[in-house]
Coordinates of C-alpha atoms and ligand atoms in Angstrom, one line a residue:
M35 CA 3.7 -119.1 -105.9
S36 CA 1.7 -115.9 -106.8
E37 CA 2.5 -114.5 -110.2
L38 CA 3.7 -110.9 -110.6
R39 CA 0.5 -108.8 -111.3
A40 CA 1.7 -105.2 -110.6
L41 CA 4.7 -102.9 -110.7
L42 CA 4.5 -100.3 -108.0
F43 CA 6.7 -97.2 -108.8
D44 CA 8.1 -94.6 -106.4
V45 CA 8.5 -91.2 -108.0
D46 CA 11.1 -89.0 -106.5
G47 CA 14.5 -90.4 -107.3
T48 CA 13.1 -93.4 -109.2
L49 CA 10.8 -92.2 -112.2
A50 CA 13.0 -89.1 -112.3
D51 CA 16.0 -87.4 -110.6
T52 CA 13.8 -84.8 -109.0
E53 CA 15.4 -83.9 -105.8
R54 CA 18.5 -81.9 -106.1
D55 CA 17.6 -79.7 -109.2
G56 CA 13.8 -79.9 -108.9
H57 CA 12.3 -80.0 -105.3
R58 CA 15.2 -78.3 -103.7
V59 CA 15.2 -75.4 -106.1
A60 CA 11.5 -75.1 -105.8
F61 CA 11.8 -74.9 -101.9
N62 CA 14.5 -72.0 -102.3
R63 CA 12.2 -70.2 -104.6
A64 CA 9.3 -70.3 -102.3
F65 CA 11.5 -69.2 -99.3
R66 CA 12.8 -66.3 -101.4
D67 CA 9.3 -65.2 -102.4
A68 CA 8.3 -65.3 -98.7
G69 CA 11.2 -63.1 -97.8
L70 CA 12.9 -65.8 -95.7
D71 CA 16.7 -66.3 -95.4
W72 CA 16.4 -70.0 -95.7
E73 CA 18.7 -71.5 -98.4
W74 CA 18.8 -75.3 -98.8
T75 CA 22.3 -76.1 -100.5
P76 CA 22.6 -79.5 -102.2
D77 CA 24.6 -80.8 -99.2
L78 CA 22.1 -79.6 -96.6
Y79 CA 19.2 -80.8 -98.8
G80 CA 20.8 -84.3 -98.7
E81 CA 20.7 -84.3 -95.0
L82 CA 17.1 -83.0 -94.9
L83 CA 16.0 -86.0 -97.1
A84 CA 16.2 -88.0 -94.0
V85 CA 12.7 -86.6 -93.5
T86 CA 10.1 -87.5 -96.1
G87 CA 7.4 -85.1 -97.1
G88 CA 8.0 -81.4 -97.9
K89 CA 6.0 -80.0 -95.0
E90 CA 7.5 -82.4 -92.5
R91 CA 11.0 -81.5 -94.0
M92 CA 10.4 -77.8 -93.4
L93 CA 9.4 -78.4 -89.8
H94 CA 12.5 -80.7 -89.3
Y95 CA 14.7 -77.9 -90.7
L96 CA 13.4 -75.3 -88.3
E97 CA 13.6 -77.8 -85.4
R98 CA 17.2 -79.0 -86.3
F99 CA 18.9 -76.0 -87.9
R100 CA 16.9 -72.8 -87.2
P101 CA 16.1 -72.3 -83.4
D102 CA 16.7 -68.6 -84.3
V103 CA 13.6 -68.2 -86.4
P104 CA 10.7 -66.8 -84.5
R105 CA 7.8 -69.3 -84.9
P106 CA 4.5 -67.9 -86.1
A107 CA 1.5 -68.6 -84.0
D108 CA 0.0 -70.9 -86.8
L109 CA 3.2 -72.7 -87.6
A110 CA 1.4 -75.6 -89.4
G111 CA -0.5 -73.1 -91.5
F112 CA 2.6 -71.2 -92.3
V113 CA 4.3 -74.3 -93.4
A114 CA 1.3 -75.3 -95.4
S115 CA 1.2 -72.1 -97.4
L116 CA 5.0 -72.3 -98.0
H117 CA 4.5 -75.8 -99.3
K118 CA 1.7 -74.7 -101.6
A119 CA 4.0 -72.0 -103.0
K120 CA 6.9 -74.6 -103.5
T121 CA 4.5 -77.0 -105.2
R122 CA 3.5 -74.3 -107.7
H123 CA 7.3 -73.6 -108.4
Y124 CA 7.9 -77.3 -108.8
T125 CA 5.0 -78.0 -111.2
D126 CA 6.0 -74.9 -113.1
M127 CA 9.5 -76.5 -113.5
L128 CA 7.9 -79.8 -114.6
D129 CA 5.5 -77.9 -117.1
S130 CA 8.7 -76.3 -118.7
G131 CA 10.0 -79.9 -119.3
A132 CA 13.0 -79.3 -116.9
I133 CA 13.0 -82.8 -115.4
P134 CA 13.1 -85.8 -117.7
L135 CA 12.5 -89.5 -116.8
R136 CA 15.4 -91.6 -115.7
P137 CA 16.9 -94.1 -118.2
G138 CA 14.7 -97.1 -118.9
V139 CA 11.6 -95.9 -117.0
A140 CA 9.5 -95.2 -120.2
R141 CA 10.8 -98.4 -121.8
L142 CA 9.8 -100.5 -118.9
I143 CA 6.4 -98.8 -118.5
H144 CA 5.6 -99.4 -122.1
E145 CA 6.7 -103.0 -121.9
A146 CA 4.6 -103.7 -118.7
R147 CA 1.5 -102.1 -120.2
A148 CA 1.8 -104.2 -123.3
A149 CA 2.1 -107.2 -121.2
G150 CA -1.0 -106.4 -119.2
C151 CA 0.7 -105.7 -115.9
L152 CA -1.0 -103.4 -113.6
L153 CA 0.9 -100.2 -112.8
G154 CA 0.9 -98.3 -109.7
I155 CA 2.6 -95.2 -108.0
A156 CA 3.3 -95.2 -104.4
T157 CA 5.0 -91.8 -103.4
T158 CA 5.4 -89.3 -100.6
T159 CA 5.1 -86.4 -102.9
T160 CA 1.8 -84.6 -103.7
P161 CA -0.6 -85.9 -106.4
D162 CA -0.2 -82.5 -108.3
N163 CA 3.6 -83.2 -108.6
V164 CA 2.9 -86.7 -109.8
L165 CA 0.5 -85.7 -112.5
A166 CA 2.8 -82.9 -113.7
L167 CA 5.7 -85.2 -114.0
L168 CA 3.6 -87.9 -115.8
R169 CA 2.1 -85.6 -118.4
N170 CA 5.3 -83.6 -119.1
A171 CA 8.0 -86.3 -118.9
L172 CA 6.1 -89.4 -120.1
A173 CA 2.8 -88.6 -122.1
P174 CA -0.1 -86.1 -121.9
D175 CA -2.5 -88.9 -120.9
A176 CA 0.1 -91.1 -118.8
A177 CA -1.8 -90.7 -115.5
D178 CA -4.5 -92.9 -117.1
W179 CA -2.0 -95.6 -117.7
F180 CA -1.8 -96.2 -113.9
D181 CA -4.2 -98.2 -112.1
V182 CA -3.6 -96.5 -108.8
I183 CA -1.8 -93.2 -107.9
A184 CA -1.1 -93.4 -104.1
A185 CA 0.5 -89.9 -103.2
G186 CA 1.2 -87.7 -100.3
D187 CA -1.3 -87.1 -97.6
I188 CA -3.6 -89.8 -98.8
V189 CA -2.2 -91.8 -95.8
P190 CA -1.5 -90.7 -92.3
R191 CA 2.1 -91.7 -92.2
K192 CA 4.8 -91.2 -94.8
K193 CA 7.7 -93.4 -95.9
P194 CA 9.4 -95.3 -94.4
A195 CA 6.1 -96.3 -92.9
P196 CA 4.4 -98.9 -95.1
D197 CA 1.0 -96.9 -95.4
I198 CA 1.3 -95.7 -98.9
Y199 CA 2.2 -99.2 -100.3
T200 CA -0.6 -100.8 -98.3
W201 CA -3.0 -98.3 -99.5
A202 CA -2.0 -98.8 -103.1
M203 CA -2.3 -102.6 -103.0
A204 CA -5.7 -102.3 -101.3
Q205 CA -6.8 -100.1 -104.2
L206 CA -5.7 -102.7 -106.7
G207 CA -7.1 -105.6 -104.6
L208 CA -3.7 -107.3 -104.7
S209 CA -1.6 -109.1 -102.1
P210 CA 2.0 -108.0 -101.6
S211 CA 3.1 -111.3 -103.1
E212 CA 1.6 -110.2 -106.4
C213 CA 3.5 -107.0 -106.5
I214 CA 7.1 -105.7 -107.0
A215 CA 8.3 -102.2 -105.8
L216 CA 10.7 -100.0 -107.7
E217 CA 12.3 -97.5 -105.4
D218 CA 15.5 -95.2 -105.0
S219 CA 16.2 -95.0 -101.2
R220 CA 16.4 -96.8 -97.8
H221 CA 13.1 -95.1 -96.8
G222 CA 11.3 -96.3 -99.9
L223 CA 12.8 -99.8 -99.5
D224 CA 11.7 -100.0 -95.8
S225 CA 8.3 -98.8 -96.7
A226 CA 7.8 -101.4 -99.4
K227 CA 9.2 -104.3 -97.4
D228 CA 7.1 -103.3 -94.3
A229 CA 4.1 -103.4 -96.4
G230 CA 5.0 -107.1 -97.1
I231 CA 6.4 -106.7 -100.6
R232 CA 9.3 -109.1 -101.0
G233 CA 10.7 -108.1 -104.4
V234 CA 12.2 -104.6 -104.3
V235 CA 14.4 -103.2 -107.1
V236 CA 16.4 -100.0 -106.1
T237 CA 17.9 -97.7 -108.7
V238 CA 20.2 -95.5 -106.7
N239 CA 20.9 -91.8 -107.3
G240 CA 23.4 -89.2 -106.1
Y241 CA 21.6 -88.8 -102.8
T242 CA 21.1 -92.7 -102.1
E243 CA 24.1 -94.4 -103.7
E244 CA 25.9 -94.6 -100.3
Q245 CA 22.9 -95.8 -98.4
D246 CA 22.8 -99.2 -96.8
L247 CA 20.3 -100.9 -99.1
E248 CA 20.4 -104.3 -97.4
G249 CA 17.1 -106.2 -98.2
A250 CA 16.7 -104.9 -101.7
T251 CA 16.5 -107.8 -104.2
L252 CA 18.3 -105.9 -106.9
V253 CA 20.3 -102.7 -106.8
V254 CA 21.2 -100.9 -110.1
D255 CA 22.4 -97.5 -111.0
S256 CA 19.5 -97.2 -113.4
L257 CA 16.9 -99.4 -115.3
G258 CA 19.2 -99.1 -118.3
E259 CA 18.7 -98.4 -122.0
P260 CA 20.3 -100.4 -124.9
E261 CA 22.7 -97.4 -125.4
R262 CA 23.1 -96.8 -121.7
P263 CA 23.3 -100.1 -120.0
A264 CA 22.4 -100.5 -116.3
R265 CA 25.2 -101.1 -113.9
Q266 CA 24.2 -103.9 -111.5
L267 CA 25.4 -103.2 -107.9
T268 CA 23.9 -106.1 -106.0
G269 CA 21.4 -108.9 -106.4
P270 CA 21.2 -112.6 -107.4
V271 CA 19.4 -111.9 -110.7
A272 CA 21.6 -111.1 -113.6
V273 CA 20.8 -107.9 -115.5
D274 CA 21.8 -108.0 -119.0
G275 CA 22.1 -104.3 -119.8
C276 CA 18.5 -103.3 -119.1
V277 CA 16.0 -104.2 -116.3
T278 CA 13.1 -105.7 -118.3
L279 CA 9.7 -107.2 -117.3
A280 CA 11.6 -110.5 -117.5
T281 CA 14.1 -109.3 -115.0
L282 CA 11.3 -108.1 -112.7
R283 CA 9.6 -111.4 -113.0
A284 CA 12.8 -113.2 -112.1
V285 CA 13.3 -110.8 -109.1
H286 CA 9.6 -111.4 -108.0
D287 CA 10.1 -115.2 -108.2
F288 CA 13.4 -115.3 -106.4
A289 CA 12.2 -112.9 -103.6
N290 CA 8.9 -114.8 -103.0
A291 CA 10.6 -118.2 -103.2
A292 CA 13.2 -117.1 -100.7
A293 CA 10.4 -115.9 -98.4
R294 CA 8.7 -119.3 -98.1
Ligands
XBP374 C1 10.2 -88.1 -102.0 C2 9.8 -87.2 -100.9 C3 9.0 -86.0 -101.1 C4 9.8 -85.0 -102.0 C5 9.2 -83.6 -102.0 O1 9.0 -88.8 -102.3 O2 10.1 -87.5 -99.7 O3 8.7 -85.4 -99.9 O4 11.2 -84.9 -101.5 O5 7.9 -83.6 -102.3 P1 9.2 -90.3 -103.0 P2 6.7 -82.9 -101.5 O6 10.5 -90.7 -103.0 O7 8.3 -91.1 -102.1 O8 8.5 -90.1 -104.4 O9 7.3 -81.5 -101.1 O10 5.5 -82.8 -102.4 O11 6.7 -83.8 -100.2
MG375 MG1 12.0 -91.8 -103.9

């Protein structure tokens, strides 16, 4: 059986709880600056998260909720400029230190680095957002700790399509059986599994705790810290307070043995 060589981290909802009080607020600020009456409440945003990708999410919002809004001739250009403005608001929030990492994320990353494990990012969000989160919430040079950062439009199809994970593993020169994915949502779980990754750990959050996460090897409420133990929701591998590299190795071995 292949050994575990790389941890592939999702970003939004996994590294940090970024959606409700981060991305959503940045979208609303961009809408306000553009003089639009678009207001994404926490509940509406929870529905809109069914569509990954900020540009795709705005187009879905217009399609599904706002037939009344007159479409500009260059709708794609209009949405792209709104998304650029939103990303500026979002990176400003990150630069102000407004969004911390979730429990256990820094601990696990440090442990994996010390053990010589490769680290990757596989996310739908933009590279600018990833770099801003890493330098503000983890360390000024944290982006250099990752052997691949696969983000946003680098692939043609966003999650739940497998493209971003397939691209990340190709950059690492690794097979799916050498990797494990850490995710927060059904879309992310589907993306990783459809890329052939068998071991997937899901840390749920307010927007994903009710989702059907069938197929995840392990589901927890966080990666845990000694003073804030993880609560295990499903999975055959016992989590003793914290998801550690040893936990991930057990998850990897279980999932890959089960797949044979
Ligand atoms: C989550 C997403 C992203 C963010 C918004 O990404 O679907 O679209 O909601 O970021 P992941 P952008 O969970 O894969 O990290 O506006 O930059 O898309
Ligand atoms: Mg996510």
